[in-house]
Amino acid sequence: MKFCEVAMPKFKLFLALASGFWLTLCPATAHASSEGDSIPAAAPDPQIVAALKAVSPQRIQQTIEKLVSFHSRHTLSSDVPAATGKGINAAAEWIGSEFESYSKACGGCLEIKTDEFTQEPGTRIPKPTKLTNVYAILHGSDAANASRIFLVTGHYDSRNTETNDAVGASPGANDDGSGTAVSLECARVLSKYKFPATIIFLTVAGEEQGLYGSAHFAKMAKAQNWNIEAVLNNDIVGGDRTPGSTTQDPHTVRVFSEGIPATATEAELKLIRALGGENAGASRQLARYIAGISKEYLPAKEFHPLVVFRKDRYLRGGDHTSFNEQGFAAVRFTEYRENYDHQHQNVRTENGVEYGDLPKFVDFDYAANVARVNAATLASLASAPAPPAKVRVLTKGLQNDSTLVWEASPGGMATGYLVLWRDTGAPDWEHAQAFGNVTQATMPVSKDNVVFAVQTTDAKGHRSLPVVPAPER
Ligand SMILES: [Zn+2]
């Protein structure tokens, strides 16, 4: 092992991780090797392994079929009483009752809430319209970490060919019954466990009319100073399986993320341009984290995320953007290949082609794998210590070494830190160096040649999101 040997040979302390990796913990301000190690795999957490095993394609199928049974979940159907069993109000009530049933099974561990408001007329909203976001909170079990929030969301509203047709059937099995089902399934399996930080399972309305539900929710979170560390938006994650089609990849889910934060100030943009930070925003870090966690918990051959360096698909948008616009790290999950005959289309057959977003085109095993990636990410992050604060790289003089400083991770769960780095052209982290409970590290690697980040770790191998340093003179 190379770690710390030059500067501090007497202080070598080895930590065996269950995965078989050996890391050396270096004492404060130790010099590190220029090569570091490949990124060490964390030991899978048995609690998370058990939660993922409980994810059920059958439950996801039942959820999607139930959502479809409301005939339409169009946002503009919110004047149809829930008692009719049709329309978006009936769907919202059912989602709430489903959260209640999960909570009952865990001794009332979930707090179920609605965020109801009247959306004033705007694009695709012809008259004042009631919107209801439905969500469940699994409060963190550790007082010092419960204010940290991780959130998973899907939109439960649906649409067909005509944007404002609130009457015609719009089953929305894939778009976005599948994302709603992922949020619910994560709630069902994760509510059986306790996590130090808080997880919110959200389902929003108004997406198809213009992201109205998520925008309202994200603004509320910002106004109330919620400490949301990550948002996972699932939209069209049903893995469309059109009979006869050979172009779908049932092993891959795309993860879209913004590279430059939507809320970057002029001064921040100037720094991003100067230092090549276009690929280093917090949402992009979250996307990389998801890919890493997925590798630890799911056999990559069976299922893996494809990290796309793009905020969203061409001409499309989604609820993660609402969170980005309030300054939160947020990504979007979407199936590998969409079938546009099965989204935003009236249910019909024309020239032998079946149109419409029906459950029969959803691959429930695929959606279950997407739920597993989401649950593994949420559980890993909610088990991990908070990221280090105020991470900086010192730029006082012209030096080839790089000194990183940070403030200790708040919340008392940190036992160490990982300094990560990669070539500026590399898509993902390439090297890591483990340190103990220190707040400074000097790396014999030029900051001009690489991108650094610092990540908090705990004794069980949980890791926070990495934080890229800001320059400090
Ligand atoms: Zn959608």
Short mmCIF file of C-alpha atoms and ligand atoms in Angstrom, two decimals:
data_model
loop_
_atom_site.label_atom_id
_atom_site.label_comp_id
_atom_site.label_asym_id
_atom_site.label_seq_id
_atom_site.Cartn_x
_atom_site.Cartn_y
_atom_site.Cartn_z
CA MET A 1 0.00 0.00 0.00
CA LYS A 2 1.21 3.46 -0.83
CA PHE A 3 -0.80 5.57 1.56
CA CYS A 4 1.02 7.85 3.98
CA GLU A 5 4.23 5.91 3.85
CA VAL A 6 6.50 8.80 2.89
CA ALA A 7 5.40 11.29 5.48
CA MET A 8 4.06 9.31 8.40
CA PRO A 9 5.31 5.75 8.41
CA LYS A 10 4.71 5.32 12.16
CA PHE A 11 1.10 6.21 12.04
CA LYS A 12 -0.10 3.68 9.59
CA LEU A 13 -3.41 2.33 10.68
CA PHE A 14 -5.13 -0.25 8.61
CA LEU A 15 -8.80 -0.74 8.32
CA ALA A 16 -10.09 -3.88 6.76
CA LEU A 17 -13.33 -3.45 4.93
CA ALA A 18 -15.54 -6.44 4.49
CA SER A 19 -15.17 -6.16 0.74
CA GLY A 20 -11.54 -7.09 1.08
CA PHE A 21 -10.16 -3.62 0.39
CA TRP A 22 -7.52 -2.27 2.69
CA LEU A 23 -7.30 1.40 3.30
CA THR A 24 -4.75 3.28 5.29
CA LEU A 25 -6.03 6.03 7.51
CA CYS A 26 -3.59 8.91 7.58
CA PRO A 27 -3.23 11.31 10.49
CA ALA A 28 -3.86 15.02 10.09
CA THR A 29 -2.23 16.82 7.17
CA ALA A 30 -0.32 13.75 6.07
CA HIS A 31 1.09 13.82 2.58
CA ALA A 32 -0.48 11.34 0.26
CA SER A 33 0.73 9.39 -2.72
CA SER A 34 0.26 10.83 -6.16
CA GLU A 35 -1.49 7.73 -7.39
CA GLY A 36 -3.84 7.03 -4.51
CA ASP A 37 -5.86 3.91 -5.00
CA SER A 38 -8.68 2.96 -7.28
CA ILE A 39 -11.99 3.94 -5.72
CA PRO A 40 -12.51 1.44 -2.90
CA ALA A 41 -15.77 -0.44 -2.82
CA ALA A 42 -17.68 0.01 0.41
CA ALA A 43 -18.96 -3.04 2.24
CA PRO A 44 -22.62 -3.53 1.35
CA ASP A 45 -24.82 -2.61 4.31
CA PRO A 46 -26.87 -5.73 5.29
CA GLN A 47 -29.88 -3.52 6.08
CA ILE A 48 -29.83 -2.06 2.60
CA VAL A 49 -29.34 -5.49 1.02
CA ALA A 50 -32.44 -6.70 2.89
CA ALA A 51 -34.48 -3.67 1.84
CA LEU A 52 -33.61 -4.21 -1.82
CA LYS A 53 -34.62 -7.86 -1.62
CA ALA A 54 -38.08 -6.74 -0.53
CA VAL A 55 -38.63 -4.65 -3.67
CA SER A 56 -41.45 -6.40 -5.51
CA PRO A 57 -42.28 -6.24 -9.24
CA GLN A 58 -45.75 -7.54 -8.32
CA ARG A 59 -46.36 -4.65 -5.92
CA ILE A 60 -45.18 -2.19 -8.56
CA GLN A 61 -47.56 -3.79 -11.06
CA GLN A 62 -50.45 -3.52 -8.60
CA THR A 63 -49.65 0.14 -7.93
CA ILE A 64 -49.49 1.01 -11.64
CA GLU A 65 -52.70 -0.90 -12.44
CA LYS A 66 -54.49 0.85 -9.56
CA LEU A 67 -53.32 4.26 -10.80
CA VAL A 68 -54.55 3.42 -14.31
CA SER A 69 -57.95 2.41 -12.88
CA PHE A 70 -58.76 6.08 -12.16
CA HIS A 71 -59.41 6.51 -15.94
CA SER A 72 -57.59 9.86 -16.01
CA ARG A 73 -55.25 11.52 -13.55
CA HIS A 74 -55.20 14.72 -15.55
CA THR A 75 -54.41 17.74 -13.39
CA LEU A 76 -57.46 19.58 -14.76
CA SER A 77 -59.73 16.77 -13.47
CA SER A 78 -59.33 18.13 -9.94
CA ASP A 79 -62.94 19.36 -9.96
CA VAL A 80 -64.15 15.74 -10.18
CA PRO A 81 -64.97 14.50 -6.64
CA ALA A 82 -62.81 11.66 -5.35
CA ALA A 83 -65.95 9.72 -4.45
CA THR A 84 -66.56 9.05 -8.15
CA GLY A 85 -63.47 6.83 -8.18
CA LYS A 86 -62.25 8.71 -11.24
CA GLY A 87 -59.87 11.60 -11.77
CA ILE A 88 -56.85 12.98 -10.00
CA ASN A 89 -58.50 13.51 -6.60
CA ALA A 90 -59.36 9.82 -6.34
CA ALA A 91 -55.76 8.98 -7.25
CA ALA A 92 -54.40 11.39 -4.63
CA GLU A 93 -56.63 9.88 -1.95
CA TRP A 94 -55.53 6.39 -2.87
CA ILE A 95 -51.82 7.33 -2.76
CA GLY A 96 -52.38 8.79 0.72
CA SER A 97 -54.15 5.60 1.84
CA GLU A 98 -51.32 3.50 0.44
CA PHE A 99 -48.75 5.50 2.44
CA GLU A 100 -51.02 5.01 5.48
CA SER A 101 -50.96 1.25 5.01
CA TYR A 102 -47.14 1.22 4.90
CA SER A 103 -47.07 3.37 8.01
CA LYS A 104 -49.44 1.03 9.82
CA ALA A 105 -47.06 -1.83 9.06
CA CYS A 106 -44.16 0.03 10.71
CA GLY A 107 -45.97 1.21 13.84
CA GLY A 108 -46.80 4.65 12.45
CA CYS A 109 -43.25 5.44 11.32
CA LEU A 110 -44.37 7.62 8.40
CA GLU A 111 -45.84 11.09 8.61
CA ILE A 112 -48.26 11.46 5.70
CA LYS A 113 -48.93 14.95 4.40
CA THR A 114 -50.42 16.82 1.46
CA ASP A 115 -49.24 20.06 -0.10
CA GLU A 116 -52.49 21.44 -1.53
CA PHE A 117 -52.71 24.77 -3.30
CA THR A 118 -54.59 26.63 -6.02
CA GLN A 119 -52.59 27.14 -9.17
CA GLU A 120 -53.49 30.40 -10.86
CA PRO A 121 -54.08 30.29 -14.64
CA GLY A 122 -50.97 29.96 -16.77
CA THR A 123 -49.64 27.90 -19.63
CA ARG A 124 -51.84 24.77 -19.89
CA ILE A 125 -53.82 25.88 -16.79
CA PRO A 126 -56.92 27.67 -18.18
CA LYS A 127 -58.59 28.39 -14.82
CA PRO A 128 -57.64 28.40 -11.11
CA THR A 129 -56.94 24.74 -10.39
CA LYS A 130 -56.47 22.82 -7.17
CA LEU A 131 -53.23 20.82 -7.12
CA THR A 132 -52.29 18.28 -4.46
CA ASN A 133 -48.84 16.84 -3.85
CA VAL A 134 -48.95 13.78 -1.57
CA TYR A 135 -45.95 12.72 0.46
CA ALA A 136 -44.72 10.59 3.33
CA ILE A 137 -41.83 11.45 5.65
CA LEU A 138 -39.62 8.83 7.29
CA HIS A 139 -38.06 11.04 9.94
CA GLY A 140 -34.39 10.54 10.68
CA SER A 141 -33.65 8.59 13.86
CA ASP A 142 -30.62 10.69 14.85
CA ALA A 143 -31.41 14.13 16.31
CA ALA A 144 -28.22 15.66 14.93
CA ASN A 145 -28.88 14.33 11.40
CA ALA A 146 -32.69 14.31 11.08
CA SER A 147 -32.74 17.74 9.43
CA ARG A 148 -30.82 16.31 6.47
CA ILE A 149 -33.33 15.26 3.79
CA PHE A 150 -33.19 12.87 0.83
CA LEU A 151 -36.18 12.89 -1.49
CA VAL A 152 -37.58 10.60 -4.17
CA THR A 153 -40.38 11.77 -6.44
CA GLY A 154 -42.59 10.84 -9.38
CA HIS A 155 -45.55 12.66 -10.92
CA TYR A 156 -48.93 10.98 -10.58
CA ASP A 157 -50.79 13.21 -13.05
CA SER A 158 -51.27 11.90 -16.60
CA ARG A 159 -52.26 13.21 -20.02
CA ASN A 160 -53.21 12.05 -23.50
CA THR A 161 -52.87 13.60 -26.96
CA GLU A 162 -54.62 16.87 -26.16
CA THR A 163 -52.70 18.68 -23.43
CA ASN A 164 -55.82 19.98 -21.71
CA ASP A 165 -58.18 17.03 -22.22
CA ALA A 166 -59.20 16.20 -18.66
CA VAL A 167 -62.02 13.83 -19.68
CA GLY A 168 -60.59 11.26 -22.10
CA ALA A 169 -58.84 8.15 -20.82
CA SER A 170 -55.19 8.83 -19.99
CA PRO A 171 -53.82 5.72 -18.32
CA GLY A 172 -50.28 7.07 -17.78
CA ALA A 173 -48.95 3.64 -16.81
CA ASN A 174 -45.36 4.48 -17.71
CA ASP A 175 -45.60 8.30 -17.68
CA ASP A 176 -45.63 8.49 -14.81
CA GLY A 177 -47.38 5.64 -13.04
CA SER A 178 -43.97 3.97 -13.05
CA GLY A 179 -42.22 6.85 -11.26
CA THR A 180 -45.07 7.13 -8.76
CA ALA A 181 -44.77 3.40 -8.13
CA VAL A 182 -41.01 3.76 -7.54
CA SER A 183 -41.63 6.44 -4.90
CA LEU A 184 -44.29 4.27 -3.22
CA GLU A 185 -42.19 1.10 -3.37
CA CYS A 186 -39.20 2.91 -1.83
CA ALA A 187 -41.54 4.04 0.97
CA ARG A 188 -42.84 0.52 1.50
CA VAL A 189 -39.45 -1.21 1.73
CA LEU A 190 -37.42 1.52 3.47
CA SER A 191 -40.04 2.28 6.13
CA LYS A 192 -39.19 -1.07 7.72
CA TYR A 193 -35.81 0.40 8.76
CA LYS A 194 -34.44 3.38 10.62
CA PHE A 195 -32.01 5.84 9.09
CA PRO A 196 -30.17 8.68 10.86
CA ALA A 197 -31.29 11.22 8.22
CA THR A 198 -34.78 11.86 6.85
CA ILE A 199 -36.25 10.41 3.63
CA ILE A 200 -39.26 11.97 1.88
CA PHE A 201 -41.35 9.92 -0.58
CA LEU A 202 -43.13 12.43 -2.80
CA THR A 203 -45.72 12.19 -5.55
CA VAL A 204 -46.60 15.41 -7.37
CA ALA A 205 -49.37 16.68 -9.65
CA GLY A 206 -49.21 19.22 -12.47
CA GLU A 207 -46.08 17.95 -14.21
CA GLU A 208 -47.71 17.55 -17.60
CA GLN A 209 -49.15 21.07 -17.40
CA GLY A 210 -45.74 22.62 -16.66
CA LEU A 211 -44.03 21.22 -13.53
CA TYR A 212 -46.47 23.12 -11.31
CA GLY A 213 -46.63 20.63 -8.43
CA SER A 214 -42.90 20.14 -8.06
CA ALA A 215 -42.27 23.89 -8.46
CA HIS A 216 -44.63 24.62 -5.56
CA PHE A 217 -43.09 21.92 -3.40
CA ALA A 218 -39.48 22.94 -4.14
CA LYS A 219 -40.26 26.61 -3.43
CA MET A 220 -41.87 25.61 -0.13
CA ALA A 221 -38.76 23.58 0.77
CA LYS A 222 -36.50 26.51 -0.09
CA ALA A 223 -38.67 29.05 1.77
CA GLN A 224 -38.66 26.84 4.86
CA ASN A 225 -34.89 26.25 4.63
CA TRP A 226 -35.18 22.50 4.26
CA ASN A 227 -31.76 20.90 4.06
CA ILE A 228 -32.43 18.69 1.02
CA GLU A 229 -29.13 17.04 0.05
CA ALA A 230 -30.46 15.06 -2.94
CA VAL A 231 -33.58 14.65 -5.09
CA LEU A 232 -34.23 11.57 -7.24
CA ASN A 233 -36.90 12.19 -9.88
CA ASN A 234 -38.29 9.13 -11.66
CA ASP A 235 -40.25 9.85 -14.82
CA ILE A 236 -40.93 7.15 -17.45
CA VAL A 237 -39.05 4.31 -15.75
CA GLY A 238 -41.28 1.47 -16.93
CA GLY A 239 -38.82 0.10 -19.53
CA ASP A 240 -41.33 0.06 -22.41
CA ARG A 241 -41.55 -3.42 -23.86
CA THR A 242 -43.34 -3.14 -27.16
CA PRO A 243 -43.94 -6.60 -28.64
CA GLY A 244 -41.45 -7.26 -31.43
CA SER A 245 -39.20 -4.34 -30.54
CA THR A 246 -35.51 -5.18 -30.17
CA THR A 247 -34.20 -1.70 -29.39
CA GLN A 248 -34.98 -1.44 -25.70
CA ASP A 249 -32.16 -2.09 -23.22
CA PRO A 250 -33.76 -3.76 -20.18
CA HIS A 251 -30.50 -3.53 -18.19
CA THR A 252 -29.96 0.23 -18.35
CA VAL A 253 -31.63 3.28 -16.85
CA ARG A 254 -30.52 6.76 -17.86
CA VAL A 255 -29.64 9.31 -15.18
CA PHE A 256 -29.77 12.92 -16.38
CA SER A 257 -28.18 15.75 -14.40
CA GLU A 258 -27.28 19.39 -14.87
CA GLY A 259 -23.53 20.13 -14.93
CA ILE A 260 -23.72 23.83 -14.11
CA PRO A 261 -26.15 24.68 -11.28
CA ALA A 262 -29.23 26.60 -12.44
CA THR A 263 -28.75 28.95 -9.50
CA ALA A 264 -25.07 29.76 -10.11
CA THR A 265 -24.43 33.47 -9.63
CA GLU A 266 -22.41 35.55 -12.10
CA ALA A 267 -19.38 35.26 -9.81
CA GLU A 268 -19.83 31.47 -9.60
CA LEU A 269 -20.20 31.19 -13.37
CA LYS A 270 -16.97 33.14 -13.76
CA LEU A 271 -15.18 30.62 -11.53
CA ILE A 272 -16.74 27.68 -13.37
CA ARG A 273 -15.48 29.10 -16.66
CA ALA A 274 -12.04 29.84 -15.26
CA LEU A 275 -11.50 26.49 -13.58
CA GLY A 276 -13.32 24.04 -15.83
CA GLY A 277 -16.15 23.33 -13.40
CA GLU A 278 -18.73 22.66 -16.12
CA ASN A 279 -18.92 19.01 -15.16
CA ALA A 280 -18.70 19.37 -11.40
CA GLY A 281 -22.07 20.65 -10.16
CA ALA A 282 -23.75 19.01 -7.17
CA SER A 283 -26.36 17.28 -9.35
CA ARG A 284 -23.59 15.74 -11.48
CA GLN A 285 -21.89 14.51 -8.28
CA LEU A 286 -25.19 12.95 -7.27
CA ALA A 287 -25.44 11.16 -10.63
CA ARG A 288 -21.93 9.72 -10.19
CA TYR A 289 -22.79 8.67 -6.64
CA ILE A 290 -25.85 6.80 -7.93
CA ALA A 291 -23.73 4.94 -10.47
CA GLY A 292 -21.24 3.97 -7.74
CA ILE A 293 -23.89 2.80 -5.29
CA SER A 294 -25.65 0.82 -7.99
CA LYS A 295 -22.41 -1.08 -8.65
CA GLU A 296 -22.22 -2.05 -4.99
CA TYR A 297 -25.76 -3.38 -4.71
CA LEU A 298 -26.81 -4.62 -8.16
CA PRO A 299 -24.88 -6.86 -10.56
CA ALA A 300 -23.99 -4.43 -13.36
CA LYS A 301 -24.76 -7.03 -16.03
CA GLU A 302 -28.30 -7.25 -14.70
CA PHE A 303 -28.89 -3.56 -14.20
CA HIS A 304 -26.91 -0.33 -14.19
CA PRO A 305 -27.38 3.41 -14.59
CA LEU A 306 -26.12 5.21 -17.68
CA VAL A 307 -24.97 8.63 -16.49
CA VAL A 308 -25.88 11.15 -19.19
CA PHE A 309 -24.07 14.50 -18.95
CA ARG A 310 -27.17 16.48 -19.85
CA LYS A 311 -29.94 18.06 -17.79
CA ASP A 312 -32.70 16.26 -19.66
CA ARG A 313 -33.57 14.89 -23.07
CA TYR A 314 -33.95 17.20 -26.08
CA LEU A 315 -37.23 19.17 -26.03
CA ARG A 316 -38.23 17.67 -22.69
CA GLY A 317 -38.32 18.69 -19.05
CA GLY A 318 -39.10 17.21 -15.68
CA ASP A 319 -39.61 17.76 -11.98
CA HIS A 320 -35.91 17.58 -11.09
CA THR A 321 -35.57 20.96 -12.79
CA SER A 322 -37.96 22.52 -10.25
CA PHE A 323 -35.59 21.43 -7.49
CA ASN A 324 -32.49 22.53 -9.43
CA GLU A 325 -34.03 25.97 -9.79
CA GLN A 326 -34.25 26.26 -6.01
CA GLY A 327 -30.60 25.27 -5.63
CA PHE A 328 -31.04 21.58 -4.74
CA ALA A 329 -29.03 18.71 -6.25
CA ALA A 330 -31.50 16.71 -8.35
CA VAL A 331 -31.37 14.11 -11.12
CA ARG A 332 -33.82 12.43 -13.46
CA PHE A 333 -34.17 8.68 -14.06
CA THR A 334 -35.71 7.64 -17.41
CA GLU A 335 -35.82 4.32 -19.25
CA TYR A 336 -33.12 3.68 -21.85
CA ARG A 337 -35.36 4.05 -24.90
CA GLU A 338 -38.76 5.70 -24.90
CA ASN A 339 -41.59 4.67 -27.18
CA TYR A 340 -43.47 7.82 -28.17
CA ASP A 341 -46.48 5.79 -29.32
CA HIS A 342 -46.98 4.97 -25.64
CA GLN A 343 -46.76 8.43 -24.10
CA HIS A 344 -49.09 11.41 -24.38
CA GLN A 345 -51.26 9.46 -26.85
CA ASN A 346 -54.98 8.68 -26.89
CA VAL A 347 -55.55 4.96 -26.50
CA ARG A 348 -56.33 3.66 -29.99
CA THR A 349 -55.17 1.40 -32.80
CA GLU A 350 -54.28 2.94 -36.15
CA ASN A 351 -52.93 0.99 -39.10
CA GLY A 352 -52.18 -1.89 -36.81
CA VAL A 353 -50.16 0.28 -34.38
CA GLU A 354 -51.31 0.38 -30.76
CA TYR A 355 -51.10 3.81 -29.17
CA GLY A 356 -51.53 4.71 -25.52
CA ASP A 357 -49.67 4.47 -22.21
CA LEU A 358 -51.01 1.10 -21.06
CA PRO A 359 -49.77 -1.24 -18.29
CA LYS A 360 -49.19 -4.02 -20.81
CA PHE A 361 -46.23 -2.08 -22.21
CA VAL A 362 -44.57 -1.72 -18.78
CA ASP A 363 -41.79 -4.11 -17.77
CA PHE A 364 -42.43 -4.45 -14.03
CA ASP A 365 -39.11 -6.22 -13.41
CA TYR A 366 -37.38 -3.25 -15.01
CA ALA A 367 -39.28 -0.76 -12.84
CA ALA A 368 -38.35 -2.87 -9.79
CA ASN A 369 -34.67 -2.54 -10.68
CA VAL A 370 -35.08 1.22 -10.99
CA ALA A 371 -36.71 1.17 -7.54
CA ARG A 372 -33.73 -0.80 -6.20
CA VAL A 373 -31.24 1.78 -7.51
CA ASN A 374 -33.33 4.54 -5.93
CA ALA A 375 -33.75 2.71 -2.60
CA ALA A 376 -30.03 1.87 -2.43
CA THR A 377 -29.12 5.51 -3.06
CA LEU A 378 -31.62 6.91 -0.56
CA ALA A 379 -30.67 4.39 2.14
CA SER A 380 -26.92 4.85 1.60
CA LEU A 381 -27.12 8.62 1.76
CA ALA A 382 -29.52 8.65 4.73
CA SER A 383 -27.16 6.26 6.58
CA ALA A 384 -24.05 8.31 5.79
CA PRO A 385 -22.58 11.23 7.69
CA ALA A 386 -23.13 14.73 6.34
CA PRO A 387 -20.69 15.93 3.68
CA PRO A 388 -17.75 18.03 4.85
CA ALA A 389 -18.49 21.77 4.95
CA LYS A 390 -16.62 24.60 3.24
CA VAL A 391 -14.26 22.41 1.25
CA ARG A 392 -11.49 24.53 -0.26
CA VAL A 393 -8.29 24.04 -2.21
CA LEU A 394 -5.58 26.49 -1.15
CA THR A 395 -4.16 28.61 -3.96
CA LYS A 396 -1.86 30.89 -1.96
CA GLY A 397 1.21 30.34 -4.08
CA LEU A 398 2.32 28.53 -7.18
CA GLN A 399 2.77 24.95 -5.95
CA ASN A 400 2.60 21.55 -7.51
CA ASP A 401 1.22 19.98 -4.33
CA SER A 402 -2.44 20.56 -3.52
CA THR A 403 -3.67 21.28 -0.02
CA LEU A 404 -7.34 20.73 0.68
CA VAL A 405 -9.00 22.05 3.83
CA TRP A 406 -12.54 21.61 5.08
CA GLU A 407 -14.72 21.90 8.13
CA ALA A 408 -15.58 18.68 9.90
CA SER A 409 -18.78 16.94 8.83
CA PRO A 410 -21.52 18.12 11.22
CA GLY A 411 -23.72 15.60 13.02
CA GLY A 412 -21.09 13.52 14.80
CA MET A 413 -21.17 10.40 12.56
CA ALA A 414 -17.97 10.93 10.57
CA THR A 415 -14.97 8.72 11.25
CA GLY A 416 -12.94 9.83 8.25
CA TYR A 417 -12.75 11.36 4.82
CA LEU A 418 -11.97 10.21 1.31
CA VAL A 419 -10.18 12.59 -1.00
CA LEU A 420 -11.20 11.72 -4.56
CA TRP A 421 -9.68 12.91 -7.80
CA ARG A 422 -9.82 12.32 -11.51
CA ASP A 423 -8.27 13.68 -14.66
CA THR A 424 -10.20 16.68 -15.91
CA GLY A 425 -11.30 14.67 -18.94
CA ALA A 426 -12.33 11.57 -16.99
CA PRO A 427 -16.06 11.05 -16.54
CA ASP A 428 -15.87 9.57 -13.04
CA TRP A 429 -13.60 9.51 -9.99
CA GLU A 430 -10.43 7.54 -10.62
CA HIS A 431 -8.39 7.75 -7.40
CA ALA A 432 -9.09 7.90 -3.70
CA GLN A 433 -7.09 8.45 -0.57
CA ALA A 434 -8.53 7.65 2.84
CA PHE A 435 -7.92 9.85 5.86
CA GLY A 436 -9.00 9.70 9.48
CA ASN A 437 -10.80 12.48 11.30
CA VAL A 438 -8.77 15.34 9.87
CA THR A 439 -9.72 18.61 8.22
CA GLN A 440 -6.72 19.08 5.95
CA ALA A 441 -4.82 16.95 3.46
CA THR A 442 -1.93 17.69 1.16
CA MET A 443 -1.82 15.69 -2.04
CA PRO A 444 1.27 15.44 -4.25
CA VAL A 445 -0.97 15.96 -7.24
CA SER A 446 -1.27 19.27 -9.07
CA LYS A 447 -4.68 20.88 -8.71
CA ASP A 448 -4.14 22.21 -12.22
CA ASN A 449 -4.31 18.70 -13.67
CA VAL A 450 -7.18 17.06 -11.82
CA VAL A 451 -10.57 17.61 -10.24
CA PHE A 452 -10.66 16.96 -6.48
CA ALA A 453 -13.53 16.24 -4.11
CA VAL A 454 -13.85 15.30 -0.45
CA GLN A 455 -16.35 12.78 0.87
CA THR A 456 -17.18 11.91 4.49
CA THR A 457 -17.09 8.27 5.61
CA ASP A 458 -18.22 6.36 8.68
CA ALA A 459 -16.96 3.17 10.33
CA LYS A 460 -19.44 1.01 8.40
CA GLY A 461 -18.36 2.32 5.00
CA HIS A 462 -21.26 4.69 4.31
CA ARG A 463 -20.22 7.73 2.31
CA SER A 464 -21.64 11.21 1.88
CA LEU A 465 -21.96 12.97 -1.44
CA PRO A 466 -18.55 14.29 -2.56
CA VAL A 467 -17.93 18.02 -2.41
CA VAL A 468 -15.69 19.73 -4.97
CA PRO A 469 -13.48 22.39 -3.35
CA ALA A 470 -13.77 26.09 -4.02
CA PRO A 471 -10.45 27.90 -4.50
CA GLU A 472 -9.18 29.95 -1.57
CA ARG A 473 -6.30 32.37 -1.70
ZN ZN B 1 -43.64 12.40 -17.25
#
